Short mmCIF file of C-alpha atoms in Angstrom, two decimals:
data_model
loop_
_atom_site.label_atom_id
_atom_site.label_comp_id
_atom_site.label_asym_id
_atom_site.label_seq_id
_atom_site.Cartn_x
_atom_site.Cartn_y
_atom_site.Cartn_z
CA MET A 20 3.83 -59.83 -7.23
CA LYS A 21 7.62 -60.05 -6.88
CA GLU A 22 8.87 -58.73 -3.55
CA ILE A 23 12.22 -57.03 -4.08
CA GLY A 24 14.34 -56.23 -1.04
CA VAL A 25 16.87 -53.41 -1.44
CA ILE A 26 19.44 -53.41 1.34
CA ASP A 27 19.81 -49.95 2.86
CA TYR A 28 23.25 -49.93 4.47
CA GLY A 29 24.20 -46.32 3.90
CA SER A 30 25.42 -46.83 0.35
CA GLY A 31 25.34 -43.64 -1.74
CA ASN A 32 23.25 -45.06 -4.56
CA PHE A 33 20.40 -46.59 -2.53
CA GLY A 34 18.06 -43.80 -3.74
CA SER A 35 18.98 -44.23 -7.40
CA VAL A 36 18.54 -48.01 -7.26
CA TRP A 37 15.21 -47.55 -5.49
CA ASN A 38 14.05 -44.96 -8.08
CA ALA A 39 14.98 -47.25 -10.98
CA LEU A 40 13.32 -50.36 -9.49
CA SER A 41 10.19 -48.39 -8.68
CA LYS A 42 9.62 -47.97 -12.42
CA LEU A 43 9.06 -51.75 -12.64
CA ASP A 44 5.95 -53.69 -11.77
CA VAL A 45 7.29 -55.03 -8.45
CA LYS A 46 6.81 -54.42 -4.75
CA LEU A 47 9.85 -52.83 -3.08
CA HIS A 48 11.05 -53.34 0.48
CA LYS A 49 13.67 -51.23 2.18
CA VAL A 50 15.75 -53.77 4.11
CA SER A 51 17.67 -52.58 7.14
CA SER A 52 17.38 -55.66 9.39
CA SER A 53 17.57 -59.45 9.12
CA GLU A 54 13.83 -60.00 9.68
CA GLN A 55 12.93 -57.82 6.70
CA LEU A 56 14.79 -60.22 4.40
CA LEU A 57 12.28 -62.99 5.09
CA ASN A 58 9.46 -61.38 3.08
CA CYS A 59 11.58 -60.78 0.00
CA SER A 60 11.64 -63.01 -3.06
CA HIS A 61 14.68 -61.20 -4.56
CA ILE A 62 17.52 -59.29 -2.88
CA VAL A 63 19.48 -56.32 -4.29
CA LEU A 64 22.67 -55.00 -2.69
CA PRO A 65 23.50 -51.52 -4.08
CA GLY A 66 26.98 -50.09 -3.72
CA VAL A 67 29.14 -47.02 -4.04
CA GLY A 68 32.30 -46.57 -2.00
CA ALA A 69 35.10 -48.61 -0.50
CA TYR A 70 35.17 -52.41 -0.01
CA SER A 71 35.96 -52.39 3.70
CA ALA A 72 33.35 -49.70 4.44
CA ALA A 73 30.65 -51.74 2.71
CA MET A 74 31.60 -54.93 4.57
CA SER A 75 31.79 -53.24 7.95
CA GLN A 76 28.40 -51.60 7.42
CA LEU A 77 26.84 -54.99 6.65
CA ASN A 78 28.53 -56.50 9.70
CA LYS A 79 27.37 -53.61 11.88
CA MET A 80 23.78 -54.19 10.74
CA GLY A 81 24.16 -57.85 11.75
CA ILE A 82 22.61 -58.97 8.50
CA VAL A 83 25.34 -61.18 7.01
CA GLU A 84 24.17 -64.46 8.58
CA ALA A 85 20.55 -63.95 7.51
CA LEU A 86 21.69 -62.93 4.04
CA SER A 87 23.68 -66.19 3.67
CA GLU A 88 20.65 -68.15 4.85
CA GLU A 89 18.30 -66.53 2.30
CA VAL A 90 20.70 -66.56 -0.65
CA LEU A 91 22.92 -69.63 -0.15
CA LYS A 92 20.44 -71.98 1.57
CA LYS A 93 17.05 -70.85 0.24
CA GLY A 94 18.42 -69.88 -3.18
CA LYS A 95 16.73 -66.47 -3.53
CA PRO A 96 17.95 -64.51 -6.56
CA PHE A 97 20.60 -61.97 -5.46
CA LEU A 98 22.04 -59.00 -7.36
CA GLY A 99 25.09 -57.07 -6.16
CA ILE A 100 25.88 -53.76 -7.83
CA CYS A 101 29.44 -52.32 -8.07
CA VAL A 102 30.90 -52.69 -4.54
CA GLY A 103 27.83 -54.83 -3.82
CA MET A 104 29.25 -57.23 -6.43
CA GLN A 105 32.87 -56.91 -5.28
CA ILE A 106 32.16 -57.99 -1.68
CA LEU A 107 30.93 -61.36 -2.98
CA SER A 108 34.67 -62.15 -3.14
CA LYS A 109 36.81 -63.77 -0.46
CA LYS A 110 39.22 -60.86 -0.09
CA GLY A 111 39.51 -57.25 -1.19
CA PHE A 112 42.74 -55.25 -1.48
CA GLU A 113 41.37 -51.70 -1.40
CA HIS A 114 43.22 -49.74 1.34
CA GLY A 115 44.68 -52.88 2.97
CA GLU A 116 43.48 -56.48 3.00
CA HIS A 117 39.84 -57.13 3.96
CA GLU A 118 37.57 -60.14 4.17
CA GLY A 119 34.44 -60.26 1.99
CA LEU A 120 31.32 -62.46 1.99
CA GLY A 121 33.31 -65.18 0.21
CA TRP A 122 30.40 -66.48 -1.88
CA ILE A 123 32.47 -66.47 -5.07
CA ASP A 124 36.08 -67.68 -5.15
CA SER A 125 37.74 -64.42 -6.12
CA GLU A 126 39.75 -61.40 -4.97
CA VAL A 127 39.29 -57.69 -5.62
CA HIS A 128 42.31 -55.77 -6.94
CA LYS A 129 43.03 -52.34 -8.35
CA LEU A 130 42.67 -52.03 -12.13
CA ASP A 131 46.05 -52.02 -13.87
CA VAL A 132 45.53 -49.17 -16.32
CA ALA A 133 49.02 -47.66 -16.90
CA GLU A 134 48.41 -44.22 -18.40
CA TYR A 135 44.60 -44.33 -18.26
CA PRO A 136 42.96 -42.25 -15.54
CA LEU A 137 41.26 -43.88 -12.55
CA PRO A 138 38.46 -44.27 -11.67
CA HIS A 139 37.16 -45.80 -14.87
CA ILE A 140 34.15 -43.47 -15.38
CA GLY A 141 31.67 -43.49 -18.23
CA TRP A 142 29.73 -45.63 -20.68
CA ASN A 143 31.45 -48.81 -21.75
CA SER A 144 30.37 -51.86 -23.70
CA ILE A 145 30.46 -55.59 -23.00
CA VAL A 146 33.01 -57.43 -25.16
CA ASN A 147 31.54 -60.90 -24.78
CA GLY A 148 28.89 -62.80 -22.86
CA LEU A 149 25.84 -60.65 -23.54
CA GLU A 150 23.96 -63.74 -24.71
CA ALA A 151 25.19 -65.94 -21.86
CA SER A 152 23.34 -64.43 -18.94
CA PRO A 153 19.61 -64.47 -18.26
CA LEU A 154 20.13 -60.86 -17.13
CA THR A 155 21.16 -59.71 -20.61
CA LYS A 156 19.44 -62.14 -22.93
CA ASN A 157 18.45 -60.64 -26.31
CA PHE A 158 20.47 -57.47 -25.65
CA ASP A 159 21.81 -55.62 -28.69
CA GLN A 160 25.61 -56.04 -29.04
CA ASP A 161 25.89 -52.24 -28.90
CA ALA A 162 24.38 -52.08 -25.41
CA SER A 163 26.58 -50.10 -23.06
CA PHE A 164 26.47 -49.40 -19.36
CA TYR A 165 27.61 -46.71 -16.96
CA PHE A 166 30.72 -47.59 -14.92
CA VAL A 167 32.41 -45.84 -11.98
CA HIS A 168 35.12 -47.92 -10.29
CA SER A 169 38.86 -48.33 -9.67
CA TYR A 170 38.87 -51.97 -8.54
CA PHE A 171 37.80 -55.19 -10.24
CA MET A 172 37.02 -58.79 -9.32
CA LYS A 173 39.69 -61.38 -10.17
CA ILE A 174 37.74 -64.64 -10.40
CA LYS A 175 39.29 -68.11 -9.94
CA ASP A 176 36.44 -70.17 -11.40
CA SER A 177 36.12 -68.98 -15.00
CA ALA A 178 32.64 -70.55 -15.24
CA CYS A 179 31.40 -67.69 -13.04
CA VAL A 180 32.71 -65.03 -15.45
CA ILE A 181 29.66 -64.24 -17.56
CA ALA A 182 30.63 -61.03 -19.33
CA GLU A 183 33.74 -58.89 -19.67
CA SER A 184 34.57 -55.29 -20.52
CA VAL A 185 37.82 -53.55 -21.41
CA TYR A 186 39.42 -50.45 -19.92
CA SER A 187 43.14 -50.75 -20.63
CA GLN A 188 42.80 -54.31 -19.25
CA ARG A 189 40.02 -56.88 -19.56
CA PHE A 190 37.85 -57.28 -16.45
CA THR A 191 34.66 -59.05 -15.35
CA SER A 192 31.56 -56.89 -15.73
CA ILE A 193 28.95 -59.58 -14.96
CA VAL A 194 29.52 -62.48 -12.56
CA SER A 195 27.00 -65.24 -11.85
CA LYS A 196 27.03 -68.40 -9.75
CA ASN A 197 23.68 -70.16 -9.60
CA ASN A 198 21.26 -67.65 -8.05
CA ILE A 199 24.03 -65.15 -7.17
CA HIS A 200 24.64 -62.34 -9.67
CA GLY A 201 26.86 -59.27 -9.65
CA VAL A 202 27.37 -56.37 -12.05
CA GLN A 203 30.36 -54.03 -11.96
CA PHE A 204 28.45 -51.22 -13.69
CA HIS A 205 25.43 -49.25 -12.47
CA PRO A 206 22.21 -50.53 -14.09
CA GLU A 207 20.26 -47.86 -12.17
CA LYS A 208 22.13 -45.19 -14.18
CA SER A 209 22.23 -47.04 -17.51
CA GLN A 210 18.89 -45.98 -18.97
CA PHE A 211 17.05 -48.51 -21.16
CA TYR A 212 19.43 -51.48 -20.93
CA GLY A 213 20.03 -50.89 -17.24
CA LEU A 214 16.33 -50.93 -16.48
CA LYS A 215 15.86 -53.97 -18.72
CA LEU A 216 18.63 -55.78 -16.80
CA LEU A 217 16.91 -54.99 -13.50
CA GLU A 218 13.60 -56.18 -14.93
CA ASN A 219 15.21 -59.45 -16.12
CA PHE A 220 16.64 -59.93 -12.62
CA THR A 221 13.23 -59.49 -10.98
CA GLU A 222 11.83 -62.16 -13.31
CA LEU A 223 14.35 -64.84 -12.22
CA LYS A 224 12.73 -67.78 -10.45
CA CYS A 225 13.84 -68.87 -7.01
CA MET B 28 35.75 -49.36 -25.22
CA LEU B 29 35.02 -46.25 -23.21
CA LYS B 30 32.69 -43.97 -25.17
CA LYS B 31 32.96 -40.25 -25.82
CA ARG B 32 30.06 -38.57 -24.03
CA ILE B 33 27.46 -36.10 -25.25
CA ILE B 34 26.06 -34.07 -22.36
CA PRO B 35 23.20 -31.57 -22.35
CA VAL B 36 23.51 -28.78 -19.82
CA VAL B 37 20.36 -27.41 -18.28
CA LEU B 38 20.41 -23.94 -16.73
CA LEU B 39 17.98 -23.30 -13.91
CA ARG B 40 17.12 -19.72 -13.01
CA ASN B 41 14.49 -19.17 -10.31
CA GLY B 42 12.37 -22.20 -11.14
CA ALA B 43 12.59 -21.94 -14.93
CA ILE B 44 14.94 -23.54 -17.42
CA VAL B 45 16.64 -20.77 -19.40
CA GLN B 46 18.92 -20.16 -22.34
CA SER B 47 22.04 -18.03 -21.78
CA ARG B 48 24.03 -15.75 -24.04
CA LEU B 49 27.48 -14.45 -23.08
CA PHE B 50 26.48 -15.08 -19.44
CA LYS B 51 24.21 -12.02 -19.68
CA ARG B 52 20.84 -12.56 -21.34
CA PHE B 53 18.42 -15.26 -20.20
CA GLN B 54 15.40 -16.49 -22.13
CA VAL B 55 12.88 -18.84 -20.47
CA LEU B 56 12.55 -22.33 -22.03
CA GLY B 57 10.27 -24.26 -19.67
CA VAL B 58 9.77 -26.07 -16.36
CA PRO B 59 12.59 -28.19 -14.84
CA SER B 60 10.91 -31.61 -14.85
CA ALA B 61 9.54 -31.51 -18.40
CA VAL B 62 12.89 -30.47 -19.89
CA VAL B 63 14.76 -33.23 -18.05
CA LYS B 64 12.25 -35.95 -19.01
CA ARG B 65 12.50 -34.92 -22.65
CA LEU B 66 16.32 -34.98 -22.68
CA SER B 67 16.42 -38.28 -20.79
CA SER B 68 14.12 -39.96 -23.30
CA TRP B 69 16.48 -38.88 -26.11
CA ALA B 70 19.26 -40.96 -24.56
CA CYS B 71 21.87 -38.42 -23.58
CA ASP B 72 24.86 -39.88 -21.71
CA GLU B 73 24.64 -37.65 -18.67
CA LEU B 74 22.98 -34.47 -17.57
CA ILE B 75 24.57 -31.38 -16.07
CA TYR B 76 22.14 -29.24 -14.13
CA LEU B 77 23.40 -25.78 -13.20
CA ASP B 78 21.53 -23.52 -10.82
CA ILE B 79 22.29 -19.95 -11.91
CA SER B 80 19.54 -18.34 -9.83
CA PRO B 81 20.79 -15.01 -8.47
CA GLY B 82 18.75 -15.74 -5.31
CA GLY B 83 15.11 -15.78 -4.37
CA SER B 84 12.51 -18.46 -4.99
CA TYR B 85 12.29 -21.49 -7.28
CA SER B 86 8.76 -20.95 -8.44
CA PHE B 87 7.97 -21.14 -12.15
CA GLY B 88 5.23 -18.63 -11.43
CA ARG B 89 2.48 -20.60 -13.18
CA GLU B 90 0.72 -22.40 -10.36
CA ASP B 91 -2.46 -21.77 -12.39
CA LEU B 92 -1.18 -24.37 -14.91
CA ASN B 93 -0.64 -26.94 -12.13
CA TYR B 94 3.11 -26.48 -11.96
CA PRO B 95 3.82 -26.97 -8.27
CA GLU B 96 5.56 -24.17 -6.42
CA LEU B 97 8.96 -25.53 -5.42
CA SER B 98 9.99 -24.53 -1.93
CA GLY B 99 13.72 -24.71 -2.53
CA ILE B 100 16.58 -26.28 -4.37
CA SER B 101 15.99 -29.66 -2.66
CA ASP B 102 12.56 -29.92 -4.33
CA VAL B 103 14.14 -29.23 -7.71
CA ILE B 104 16.87 -31.85 -7.22
CA GLU B 105 14.46 -34.53 -6.01
CA LEU B 106 12.17 -33.89 -8.95
CA VAL B 107 15.05 -34.12 -11.40
CA SER B 108 16.78 -37.18 -9.90
CA LYS B 109 13.52 -39.18 -9.94
CA SER B 110 13.16 -38.80 -13.70
CA CYS B 111 16.86 -39.14 -14.50
CA LEU B 112 18.09 -42.72 -15.10
CA MET B 113 21.57 -41.50 -15.95
CA PRO B 114 24.42 -39.79 -14.16
CA LEU B 115 23.41 -36.39 -12.87
CA THR B 116 25.85 -33.57 -12.15
CA PHE B 117 24.60 -30.61 -10.16
CA GLY B 118 26.24 -27.22 -9.80
CA GLY B 119 25.54 -23.73 -8.60
CA GLY B 120 25.61 -22.19 -5.16
CA ILE B 121 27.79 -24.91 -3.62
CA ARG B 122 30.06 -23.36 -1.00
CA ASN B 123 31.04 -26.06 1.50
CA ILE B 124 31.11 -29.77 2.35
CA GLU B 125 27.60 -29.69 3.80
CA ASP B 126 26.21 -28.24 0.55
CA ILE B 127 27.83 -31.18 -1.29
CA ARG B 128 26.68 -33.85 1.17
CA PHE B 129 23.12 -32.53 1.00
CA ARG B 130 22.96 -32.63 -2.81
CA LEU B 131 24.50 -36.12 -3.01
CA SER B 132 21.95 -37.39 -0.48
CA LEU B 133 19.13 -36.22 -2.78
CA GLY B 134 20.31 -38.43 -5.64
CA VAL B 135 22.95 -36.32 -7.38
CA ASP B 136 25.97 -38.34 -8.63
CA LYS B 137 28.51 -35.56 -9.06
CA ILE B 138 28.72 -31.94 -8.01
CA THR B 139 30.48 -29.15 -9.83
CA LEU B 140 32.38 -26.34 -8.13
CA ASN B 141 33.20 -23.02 -9.75
CA THR B 142 33.40 -19.86 -7.62
CA ALA B 143 34.01 -21.83 -4.42
CA ALA B 144 36.93 -23.69 -6.06
CA VAL B 145 38.64 -20.40 -6.98
CA GLU B 146 38.01 -18.83 -3.58
CA ASN B 147 38.82 -21.91 -1.52
CA PRO B 148 40.79 -24.56 -3.47
CA SER B 149 41.08 -26.78 -0.39
CA LEU B 150 37.36 -27.55 -0.79
CA ILE B 151 38.30 -29.62 -3.87
CA SER B 152 40.70 -31.84 -1.94
CA GLU B 153 38.40 -32.10 1.06
CA ALA B 154 35.44 -33.11 -1.12
CA SER B 155 37.39 -35.67 -3.13
CA LYS B 156 38.75 -37.28 0.05
CA LEU B 157 35.29 -37.52 1.60
CA PHE B 158 33.16 -38.47 -1.40
CA GLY B 159 35.68 -39.74 -3.98
CA SER B 160 37.24 -37.85 -6.89
CA GLN B 161 34.64 -39.36 -9.27
CA CYS B 162 32.01 -37.01 -7.88
CA VAL B 163 34.01 -33.75 -7.91
CA VAL B 164 33.83 -31.80 -11.17
CA VAL B 165 35.54 -28.41 -11.30
CA SER B 166 33.96 -25.98 -13.71
CA VAL B 167 36.44 -23.59 -15.32
CA ASP B 168 35.13 -20.47 -17.09
CA ALA B 169 37.76 -19.21 -19.54
CA LYS B 170 37.79 -15.90 -21.38
CA LYS B 171 40.38 -14.02 -23.42
CA ASN B 172 41.57 -10.83 -21.70
CA THR B 173 42.29 -7.57 -23.55
CA ASP B 174 45.78 -8.67 -24.64
CA GLY B 175 44.44 -11.97 -26.03
CA ARG B 176 45.63 -14.35 -23.30
CA TYR B 177 43.20 -16.89 -21.84
CA CYS B 178 42.29 -16.21 -18.21
CA ILE B 179 39.80 -17.72 -15.81
CA LEU B 180 36.72 -15.99 -14.43
CA LYS B 181 35.39 -16.05 -10.89
CA GLY B 182 31.64 -15.99 -10.37
CA GLY B 183 31.03 -15.64 -14.10
CA LYS B 184 32.27 -12.05 -14.13
CA GLU B 185 35.57 -11.27 -12.41
CA LEU B 186 38.59 -11.91 -14.63
CA GLN B 187 41.46 -13.50 -12.68
CA ASP B 188 45.10 -13.31 -13.65
CA LYS B 189 45.39 -17.08 -14.07
CA CYS B 190 45.80 -19.27 -17.13
CA PRO B 191 43.13 -22.03 -17.53
CA VAL B 192 45.81 -24.69 -18.23
CA LYS B 193 47.64 -23.91 -15.00
CA TRP B 194 44.38 -23.81 -13.04
CA ALA B 195 43.26 -27.12 -14.57
CA GLN B 196 46.53 -28.74 -13.48
CA GLU B 197 46.11 -27.33 -9.99
CA VAL B 198 42.57 -28.68 -9.58
CA GLU B 199 43.69 -32.07 -10.93
CA ALA B 200 46.45 -32.21 -8.32
CA LEU B 201 43.91 -31.28 -5.63
CA GLY B 202 41.80 -34.32 -6.54
CA ALA B 203 39.18 -33.09 -9.03
CA GLY B 204 37.78 -35.98 -11.07
CA GLU B 205 36.75 -34.01 -14.15
CA ILE B 206 36.94 -30.51 -15.63
CA LEU B 207 34.00 -28.73 -17.23
CA LEU B 208 35.69 -26.22 -19.50
CA ASN B 209 33.53 -23.33 -20.62
CA SER B 210 34.48 -20.72 -23.19
CA VAL B 211 32.69 -17.56 -22.07
CA ASP B 212 33.48 -15.79 -25.36
CA ARG B 213 31.58 -18.50 -27.26
CA ASP B 214 28.68 -18.92 -24.77
CA GLY B 215 25.39 -18.83 -26.68
CA THR B 216 27.00 -17.61 -29.91
CA ALA B 217 26.54 -20.87 -31.89
CA SER B 218 29.81 -20.04 -33.67
CA GLY B 219 31.65 -23.26 -32.80
CA PHE B 220 33.76 -24.47 -29.86
CA ASP B 221 37.06 -22.82 -28.93
CA LEU B 222 39.21 -25.72 -30.15
CA GLU B 223 42.49 -24.03 -29.24
CA LEU B 224 41.42 -23.56 -25.61
CA ILE B 225 40.03 -27.11 -25.35
CA GLU B 226 43.15 -28.73 -26.78
CA GLN B 227 45.46 -26.65 -24.55
CA VAL B 228 43.65 -27.79 -21.41
CA ALA B 229 42.79 -31.38 -22.41
CA SER B 230 46.32 -32.23 -23.53
CA ASN B 231 47.80 -30.99 -20.26
CA VAL B 232 45.73 -32.97 -17.74
CA LYS B 233 45.00 -36.70 -17.32
CA ILE B 234 41.47 -36.33 -16.00
CA PRO B 235 38.54 -36.06 -18.45
CA VAL B 236 37.73 -32.65 -19.90
CA ILE B 237 34.14 -31.80 -20.84
CA ALA B 238 34.12 -29.01 -23.43
CA ILE B 239 31.28 -26.50 -23.62
CA GLY B 240 30.51 -23.17 -25.23
CA GLY B 241 29.65 -22.34 -28.82
CA ALA B 242 27.81 -25.36 -30.28
CA GLY B 243 25.70 -24.21 -33.21
CA GLU B 244 25.59 -27.23 -35.50
CA TRP B 245 26.39 -30.96 -35.32
CA SER B 246 29.72 -30.55 -37.14
CA HIS B 247 30.99 -28.42 -34.25
CA PHE B 248 30.83 -31.52 -32.01
CA GLU B 249 32.71 -33.49 -34.65
CA GLU B 250 35.48 -30.87 -34.65
CA VAL B 251 35.99 -31.25 -30.89
CA LEU B 252 36.19 -35.06 -31.13
CA LEU B 253 38.57 -34.91 -34.09
CA GLN B 254 40.85 -32.07 -33.06
CA THR B 255 41.07 -32.23 -29.27
CA LYS B 256 41.52 -34.76 -26.47
CA ALA B 257 38.25 -33.81 -24.76
CA SER B 258 36.42 -36.84 -23.31
CA ALA B 259 32.98 -35.29 -23.57
CA VAL B 260 31.22 -32.49 -25.40
CA ALA B 261 28.45 -30.53 -23.74
CA ALA B 262 26.01 -27.89 -24.88
CA ALA B 263 22.90 -26.18 -23.62
CA ASN B 264 20.93 -24.12 -26.13
CA ILE B 265 21.30 -26.33 -29.21
CA PHE B 266 19.62 -29.28 -27.47
CA GLN B 267 16.57 -27.27 -26.46
CA HIS B 268 15.23 -26.06 -29.77
CA SER B 269 14.65 -29.13 -31.89
CA GLU B 270 12.78 -32.39 -31.49
CA ASN B 271 15.01 -35.42 -30.72
CA SER B 272 18.11 -33.18 -30.70
CA VAL B 273 20.38 -35.50 -28.70
CA TYR B 274 19.32 -38.53 -30.70
CA ASN B 275 19.96 -36.73 -34.00
CA LEU B 276 23.42 -35.61 -32.91
CA LYS B 277 24.29 -39.13 -31.68
CA LYS B 278 23.13 -40.59 -34.96
CA TYR B 279 25.18 -38.05 -36.92
CA LEU B 280 28.33 -38.97 -34.96
CA PHE B 281 27.66 -42.75 -34.76
CA ASP B 282 27.05 -43.01 -38.51
CA LYS B 283 30.38 -41.28 -39.13
CA GLY B 284 32.11 -43.93 -37.02
CA PHE B 285 32.76 -41.91 -33.87
CA ASN B 286 33.09 -43.84 -30.61
CA VAL B 287 29.78 -42.71 -29.09
CA ARG B 288 26.97 -44.77 -27.61
CA LYS B 289 24.62 -46.12 -30.26
CA PRO B 290 21.64 -43.75 -30.48
CA LEU B 291 18.38 -45.08 -29.13
CA LYS B 292 15.03 -43.40 -29.01
CA LEU B 293 14.12 -44.59 -25.57
CA SER B 294 10.55 -43.43 -25.73
CA HIS B 295 9.95 -46.01 -28.46
CA LEU B 296 11.46 -48.87 -26.50
CA SER B 297 9.97 -48.46 -23.10
CA SER B 298 7.12 -46.53 -21.64
CA ASN B 299 8.79 -46.84 -18.23
CA LEU B 300 11.33 -44.21 -19.16
#
């Protein structure tokens, strides 16, 4: 049985992510300390809210070092959702300049949308890359996902950009680097394809 | 490309899902969880859940059929959010920041304010600062007054001397993320949406407008998408009375080339949902 750790760091969508994952045939662990990470085969970092708030919550929990150990050294599959994806970057520019986990060479900036309203809210599609990721293999080209965000990840190494979406500008909607994955949208709110993506994640091998 | 949304609205009245006509008559349709599961499996884009209970309990009154007695609104929300793998907006009876915080903590994604927004507009700005504008929907009930001008209603009944366009602009400036625009004159009539009202409001704000009130056939949804700048079209009654209603509407619009999510019958794809 796959042991999925969901990090509970006060993010607003912890419950939704938990509810969605509990529909799959996996064992769930609520992770609120470093030790609890050890038992997990896969790690999910949910996220709603601001970049700096998410980082400072993780730092306050004292979990960052253990997380790096499990993901970077041991190579456990990791999935960051929304802000949980964005803090994989080196720096974020939401309300000032803040340091992230730095696992992926990138920065987080505000979407440049001119006359379009922010946040970008609603169902949007993936313009390319649906076939490239093990998370979305065999997905219908019409698959769409639920987005709520105002910032996006600007990635230096284009090999890590797996899939992109468009809202006034083009932006990365799925990022992957080895065992580290991030999605800008909310799979836990994206019905069939969202649940399928989560299922595909839980089937990744360490 | 960002899709136009189709949103069923579910009205909860003392533990039962009901149908409404002109905000006055209420006919019982079923229990909260069954209705939500059905709509969710038909692939709607979001769900708006409005509590219009005038007070009292949330029991469906049929414990003999194994429907659990619900002790309060928190039981209802928890039940709904567990079976809802899509964005969930909750409204009704929200008066202050604590009411909002409580509902969000139970798994609601957005809240909608109506009476409280009219009585205390600063609640809109306070809520959007604390929780983000993406989760603050202001519901605007519009009705023509005796001389034919559109006005807004407070609490579903009291006509205010304020134009919906002006009020929409005010709530946008206060930080509302979306507007749920309801035509009270069309509520439950199945005679079509009030396109004039929708266009007036939607073309004068930048935030998304969700139009509701008057859906009676699929072509009414088409009219809103063709003739107004609304970002989403919502309805209550029409989705409750036929099998696969949301799917059939989506298919109707998708086949005509509208920018809506491709219709999927989720129940056929996955037993998990």
